[in-house]
Amino acid sequence: MKNGWKKMVGTMMAGCLAAATVIGAVDVINKPETVSAAQSNPFQNDKLVDTSPIKVAAVNAESVNYDLQAGLKKADIITKEAKRAGATLVAFPELWLPGFMNGSPNGLKGKQPKPFQKYVDNSIEVGSKEWKALLKIADVNNVYLAMSFSEKTKDKHLYMSQVLIDPNGKVIDKRSKINPSGDERNYFSDAPMKDNQNVVNTPLGRIGQLSCGEHQKPMMTFNMMAQAENIHIASWPYNSSKGIWWEKYHMDMTNSAYYAVNSGAWVIMPSVGRSAIINGLGEIMAEKDSKDGHFAIATIDRAPFKNVQFQNEWYSYNVLGLIEQNYKGTKEPKEPVETLNQPDYTKIK
């Protein structure tokens, strides 16, 4: 299956490669716009000193559905296992804590618990003892930890959030899914674009995060790809050989490989069932079924990360302006409006 996927992804991406400009993660395919010596480089990462290879792990293991305490214990066990295998960065699937839920009547997973308050009670509030326990997992295992979780807030909203934690248990980046997909919208709130499209400098390289269906939406991917990621964490909830279209493994893989090719970043694709790690050319460097272990693991060559000297000409401000200038759809409203769907979880039965 692995070789079949490599052939499929390579064929699918062949046309894209002719137009792609790769930033820092792999060799440049087409000559991009250069940044002159007089210009400051907004993508310079002064935290990146050591560019030796690192191992990263993409988790595929089942969560302990709707039991946060048990889930935190399992996360620690898997993180320890990945650390023993040499991983420096460990990434978990979407809503792994306390387990994926979208309430879809057609999905293989994600059924709404009854009463719904059980899900709320097992969601994480930032600053709580459960939040501190999550940060401690990164600390005690001395790894970078990327966890996707259900976040509850004091204003009675749930968010599909992701956090990147350093080996000292400090938060490097925390974001929430901008537009939850499909039936998720009955439970989880939208998050504003402004605060949730960040690529951050770390000693590992420039790292960004998106979740599941965000990889299918230009309003999320364009801004991220414009920021010269070295490593991208693409968290998906689960996949299967069965089920309906959005549950299939090829959906996760196709969107993740497309993101890798267009951004030039290594993509870590955690997903319950089958996970993968993809290089900036869209090649599958590792994949693992949950029947064969808890995670896929691969080695990233970081030597090119130090030489981020280019702008991605296909995701530049100029291109954004050209898209607006040549837009063929209906130009309504006159000014952009961001409308946020924010259900009150106390009203969900």
Coordinates of C-alpha atoms in Angstrom, one line a residue:
M1 CA 0.0 0.0 0.0
K2 CA 2.9 2.3 0.9
N3 CA 4.4 2.1 -2.6
G4 CA 1.0 2.5 -4.2
W5 CA 0.4 5.7 -2.3
K6 CA 3.8 7.1 -3.3
K7 CA 3.1 6.4 -6.9
M8 CA -0.4 8.0 -6.7
V9 CA 0.8 11.0 -4.8
G10 CA 3.7 11.5 -7.1
T11 CA 1.5 11.3 -10.2
M12 CA -1.1 13.6 -8.7
M13 CA 1.5 16.2 -7.8
A14 CA 3.6 16.1 -11.0
G15 CA 1.7 19.1 -12.5
C16 CA 1.9 21.0 -9.3
L17 CA 5.7 20.7 -9.1
A18 CA 6.2 22.7 -12.3
A19 CA 4.6 25.7 -10.6
A20 CA 5.7 25.3 -7.0
T21 CA 8.3 27.4 -5.2
V22 CA 9.7 25.5 -2.2
I23 CA 10.8 27.5 0.8
G24 CA 13.6 26.3 3.0
A25 CA 12.5 22.7 3.5
V26 CA 13.7 21.3 0.2
D27 CA 15.6 22.5 -2.8
V28 CA 14.0 25.3 -4.8
I29 CA 12.4 24.0 -8.0
N30 CA 11.7 27.3 -9.8
K31 CA 13.6 30.5 -9.2
P32 CA 11.6 32.5 -6.7
E33 CA 11.7 36.2 -5.9
T34 CA 14.8 36.9 -3.8
V35 CA 15.0 39.1 -0.8
S36 CA 17.7 41.7 -1.3
A37 CA 20.3 42.3 1.3
A38 CA 18.7 45.6 2.1
Q39 CA 15.4 44.0 3.0
S40 CA 14.9 42.4 6.4
N41 CA 13.8 38.8 6.2
P42 CA 10.6 38.3 8.1
F43 CA 11.2 34.6 8.0
Q44 CA 14.6 34.6 9.7
N45 CA 14.6 32.2 12.6
D46 CA 17.3 33.1 15.1
K47 CA 16.2 30.3 17.4
L48 CA 17.4 27.7 14.9
V49 CA 21.0 27.1 15.8
D50 CA 21.4 23.4 15.5
T51 CA 20.3 22.0 12.1
S52 CA 21.1 18.4 12.7
P53 CA 18.5 15.8 11.7
I54 CA 15.6 15.2 14.1
K55 CA 13.0 12.4 14.3
V56 CA 9.3 13.3 14.5
A57 CA 6.3 11.1 15.3
A58 CA 2.7 11.2 14.0
V59 CA 0.3 9.4 16.3
N60 CA -2.3 7.0 14.9
A61 CA -3.6 5.5 18.2
E62 CA -7.2 5.5 19.4
S63 CA -7.9 8.0 22.2
V64 CA -9.8 7.0 25.3
N65 CA -13.2 8.4 24.2
Y66 CA -14.7 11.0 26.5
D67 CA -12.5 10.2 29.4
L68 CA -10.0 13.0 29.8
Q69 CA -8.0 11.6 32.8
A70 CA -7.5 8.2 31.0
G71 CA -6.7 10.1 27.8
L72 CA -3.9 12.2 29.5
K73 CA -2.4 9.0 30.9
K74 CA -2.5 7.3 27.5
A75 CA -0.9 10.4 25.9
D76 CA 1.9 10.2 28.3
I77 CA 2.5 6.5 27.6
I78 CA 2.6 7.1 23.8
T79 CA 4.8 10.1 24.2
K80 CA 7.2 8.1 26.3
E81 CA 7.2 5.4 23.6
A82 CA 7.9 7.9 20.9
K83 CA 10.7 9.5 22.9
R84 CA 12.3 6.1 23.3
A85 CA 12.2 5.7 19.6
G86 CA 14.1 8.9 19.2
A87 CA 11.3 11.4 18.5
T88 CA 11.9 15.1 19.3
L89 CA 8.4 16.2 18.2
V90 CA 5.3 14.1 18.8
A91 CA 2.0 15.1 17.2
F92 CA -1.5 13.8 18.1
P93 CA -4.7 13.6 15.9
E94 CA -7.6 16.2 15.9
L95 CA -9.6 16.3 19.2
W96 CA -7.6 13.5 20.6
L97 CA -8.4 14.8 24.0
P98 CA -11.0 13.8 25.0
G99 CA -11.8 12.1 21.7
F100 CA -13.2 13.2 18.4
M101 CA -16.9 14.1 18.3
N102 CA -19.0 15.7 15.6
G103 CA -22.4 14.1 16.2
S104 CA -22.7 12.9 12.6
P105 CA -25.3 10.1 12.3
N106 CA -23.4 8.7 9.2
G107 CA -19.8 8.6 10.6
L108 CA -18.0 5.5 11.9
K109 CA -16.9 7.6 14.9
G110 CA -17.8 10.8 16.7
K111 CA -21.2 10.1 18.0
Q112 CA -22.6 12.6 20.5
P113 CA -22.5 11.3 24.1
K114 CA -25.7 11.5 26.1
P115 CA -25.9 13.6 28.1
F116 CA -23.7 16.1 26.2
Q117 CA -22.4 17.5 29.5
K118 CA -20.1 14.5 29.7
Y119 CA -18.2 15.8 26.7
V120 CA -18.0 19.3 28.2
D121 CA -16.8 17.9 31.5
N122 CA -14.0 16.1 29.8
S123 CA -12.9 19.1 27.7
I124 CA -9.9 21.2 28.8
E125 CA -10.0 24.7 30.2
V126 CA -6.7 26.6 29.8
G127 CA -5.1 27.0 33.3
S128 CA -6.9 24.1 34.8
K129 CA -5.2 21.1 36.5
E130 CA -5.8 19.1 33.4
W131 CA -4.2 21.8 31.3
K132 CA -1.1 21.7 33.6
A133 CA -1.1 17.9 33.4
L134 CA -0.9 18.2 29.6
L135 CA 2.0 20.7 29.7
K136 CA 3.8 18.3 32.1
I137 CA 3.7 15.5 29.6
A138 CA 6.0 17.5 27.3
D139 CA 8.2 18.6 30.3
V140 CA 8.8 15.2 31.9
N141 CA 9.4 13.5 28.5
N142 CA 11.6 16.3 27.2
V143 CA 9.9 16.6 23.8
Y144 CA 8.0 19.1 21.7
L145 CA 4.4 18.0 22.0
A146 CA 1.6 19.0 19.5
M147 CA -1.8 18.1 21.0
S148 CA -5.3 18.7 19.6
F149 CA -8.0 19.0 22.2
S150 CA -11.5 20.2 22.9
E151 CA -11.2 23.5 24.7
K152 CA -13.9 24.9 26.9
T153 CA -14.1 28.5 27.9
K154 CA -15.8 30.4 30.7
D155 CA -18.1 32.0 28.2
K156 CA -19.7 28.6 27.5
H157 CA -18.1 27.8 24.2
L158 CA -16.1 24.8 22.9
Y159 CA -13.2 25.2 20.5
M160 CA -11.3 22.6 18.4
S161 CA -7.9 23.7 19.6
Q162 CA -4.2 22.8 19.0
V163 CA -1.3 23.5 21.2
L164 CA 2.4 23.2 20.6
I165 CA 4.4 22.8 23.8
D166 CA 8.2 22.9 24.2
P167 CA 10.3 20.4 26.2
N168 CA 10.1 22.7 29.3
G169 CA 6.3 22.5 29.3
K170 CA 5.9 26.1 27.9
V171 CA 3.4 26.9 25.3
I172 CA 4.9 28.0 22.0
D173 CA 1.7 28.3 20.0
K174 CA -2.0 27.8 20.7
R175 CA -4.7 28.1 18.1
S176 CA -8.3 27.0 17.4
K177 CA -9.9 25.7 14.2
I178 CA -11.2 28.8 12.4
N179 CA -14.3 27.1 10.8
P180 CA -15.3 23.7 12.2
S181 CA -16.6 21.5 9.5
G182 CA -20.1 20.0 8.8
D183 CA -21.8 18.7 11.9
E184 CA -19.0 19.9 14.1
R185 CA -20.6 23.3 13.8
N186 CA -23.5 22.2 16.0
Y187 CA -21.0 21.9 18.9
F188 CA -17.8 23.9 18.3
S189 CA -17.3 27.6 17.9
D190 CA -15.6 29.4 15.0
A191 CA -12.3 31.2 15.9
P192 CA -11.2 34.5 14.4
M193 CA -8.7 34.3 11.5
K194 CA -6.5 37.0 13.0
D195 CA -5.3 35.0 16.0
N196 CA -5.2 31.5 14.5
Q197 CA -2.9 31.5 11.5
N198 CA 0.5 31.7 13.0
V199 CA 3.9 30.2 12.0
V200 CA 6.3 30.3 15.0
N201 CA 10.0 30.3 15.3
T202 CA 11.4 27.4 17.3
P203 CA 14.8 25.7 17.7
L204 CA 13.4 22.9 15.5
G205 CA 12.5 25.3 12.7
R206 CA 9.4 27.4 11.7
I207 CA 6.3 25.4 12.7
G208 CA 2.7 25.9 11.8
Q209 CA -0.5 24.0 12.6
L210 CA -3.9 23.5 10.9
S211 CA -6.7 21.0 11.6
C212 CA -8.5 18.6 9.3
G213 CA -10.8 20.4 6.8
E214 CA -8.8 23.7 7.1
H215 CA -6.4 22.1 4.6
Q216 CA -9.2 22.2 2.0
K217 CA -9.9 26.0 2.4
P218 CA -7.7 28.7 0.8
M219 CA -8.7 31.2 3.4
M220 CA -6.6 29.1 5.9
T221 CA -3.9 27.6 3.6
F222 CA -2.9 30.8 1.7
N223 CA -1.9 32.7 4.8
M224 CA 0.0 29.8 6.3
M225 CA 1.9 29.0 3.1
A226 CA 3.0 32.6 2.8
Q227 CA 4.9 32.3 6.1
A228 CA 7.7 29.9 5.2
E229 CA 7.0 26.9 7.3
N230 CA 9.6 24.3 7.7
I231 CA 7.3 21.9 9.5
H232 CA 3.6 21.8 9.3
I233 CA 1.3 19.8 11.7
A234 CA -1.8 18.6 9.9
S235 CA -4.1 17.0 12.5
W236 CA -6.9 14.8 11.2
P237 CA -9.4 13.0 13.5
Y238 CA -9.4 9.5 12.0
N239 CA -9.5 7.6 8.8
S240 CA -10.6 4.2 7.5
S241 CA -10.9 2.1 4.4
K242 CA -14.6 2.1 5.0
G243 CA -17.1 4.8 5.8
I244 CA -18.1 7.9 3.8
W245 CA -15.9 10.2 1.7
W246 CA -14.5 12.4 4.5
E247 CA -13.5 9.3 6.6
K248 CA -11.2 7.8 3.9
Y249 CA -7.4 7.7 4.3
H250 CA -6.9 9.1 0.8
M251 CA -8.7 12.3 1.8
D252 CA -6.1 12.9 4.6
M253 CA -3.2 11.9 2.4
T254 CA -4.2 13.9 -0.7
N255 CA -4.8 17.1 1.2
S256 CA -1.6 16.7 3.3
A257 CA 0.6 15.9 0.3
Y258 CA -0.9 18.9 -1.6
Y259 CA -0.1 21.1 1.3
A260 CA 3.5 19.8 1.5
V261 CA 4.2 20.4 -2.2
N262 CA 2.7 23.9 -2.2
S263 CA 4.4 25.1 1.0
G264 CA 7.6 23.1 0.8
A265 CA 7.2 22.1 4.4
W266 CA 7.5 18.7 5.9
V267 CA 4.0 17.7 6.9
I268 CA 3.3 15.6 10.0
M269 CA -0.1 13.9 9.6
P270 CA -1.4 12.4 12.8
S271 CA -4.7 10.6 12.5
V272 CA -6.4 7.7 14.3
G273 CA -6.2 4.7 12.1
R274 CA -3.3 5.5 9.9
S275 CA -0.7 8.4 10.2
A276 CA 2.0 9.6 7.9
I277 CA 5.0 12.0 7.5
I278 CA 5.5 13.7 4.1
N279 CA 8.5 15.7 2.9
G280 CA 8.3 19.0 1.0
L281 CA 8.1 17.2 -2.4
G282 CA 4.9 15.3 -1.4
E283 CA 6.8 12.0 -0.8
I284 CA 5.6 9.7 2.0
M285 CA 8.6 9.2 4.2
A286 CA 6.8 7.1 6.8
E287 CA 3.3 5.8 7.4
K288 CA 1.9 3.4 10.0
D289 CA -1.4 1.7 10.6
S290 CA -2.5 1.6 14.2
K291 CA -2.5 -2.2 14.0
D292 CA 1.3 -2.1 13.6
G293 CA 2.1 0.5 16.3
H294 CA 1.1 3.8 17.9
F295 CA 2.8 6.2 15.5
A296 CA 4.7 6.7 12.3
I297 CA 8.2 8.1 12.7
A298 CA 10.6 9.7 10.3
T299 CA 13.9 11.6 10.2
I300 CA 13.8 15.2 9.0
D301 CA 17.0 16.7 7.4
R302 CA 17.0 20.3 8.7
A303 CA 20.1 21.5 7.0
P304 CA 18.0 23.5 4.4
F305 CA 16.0 25.2 7.2
K306 CA 18.8 27.7 7.9
N307 CA 18.6 29.1 4.4
V308 CA 15.2 30.6 4.2
Q309 CA 16.1 33.4 1.8
F310 CA 13.1 33.3 -0.5
Q311 CA 9.5 34.5 -0.7
N312 CA 7.0 32.1 -2.1
E313 CA 6.0 33.8 -5.3
W314 CA 2.7 31.9 -5.5
Y315 CA 1.6 33.0 -2.1
S316 CA 2.8 36.6 -2.1
Y317 CA 0.9 39.8 -1.4
N318 CA 1.1 40.6 -5.1
V319 CA -0.7 37.3 -5.9
L320 CA -3.3 38.0 -3.3
G321 CA -4.0 41.4 -5.0
L322 CA -4.2 39.8 -8.4
I323 CA -6.7 37.3 -7.2
E324 CA -8.9 40.1 -5.8
Q325 CA -8.4 42.2 -9.0
N326 CA -9.4 39.3 -11.2
Y327 CA -12.1 37.7 -9.1
K328 CA -15.0 36.4 -11.2
G329 CA -17.6 35.7 -8.5
T330 CA -20.2 38.1 -7.1
K331 CA -18.5 40.9 -5.3
E332 CA -20.7 41.0 -2.2
P333 CA -20.4 42.2 0.4
K334 CA -18.5 45.3 -0.5
E335 CA -16.2 44.9 2.5
P336 CA -15.1 41.5 4.0
V337 CA -17.2 40.4 6.9
E338 CA -16.2 37.7 9.4
T339 CA -19.2 36.1 11.0
L340 CA -18.5 33.7 13.8
N341 CA -20.8 30.7 14.7
Q342 CA -20.5 30.2 18.4
P343 CA -23.0 27.8 20.0
D344 CA -23.6 27.8 23.7
Y345 CA -22.7 24.4 25.0
T346 CA -25.1 24.6 27.9
K347 CA -28.0 24.6 25.4
I348 CA -26.9 21.3 23.7
K349 CA -28.8 18.3 25.0

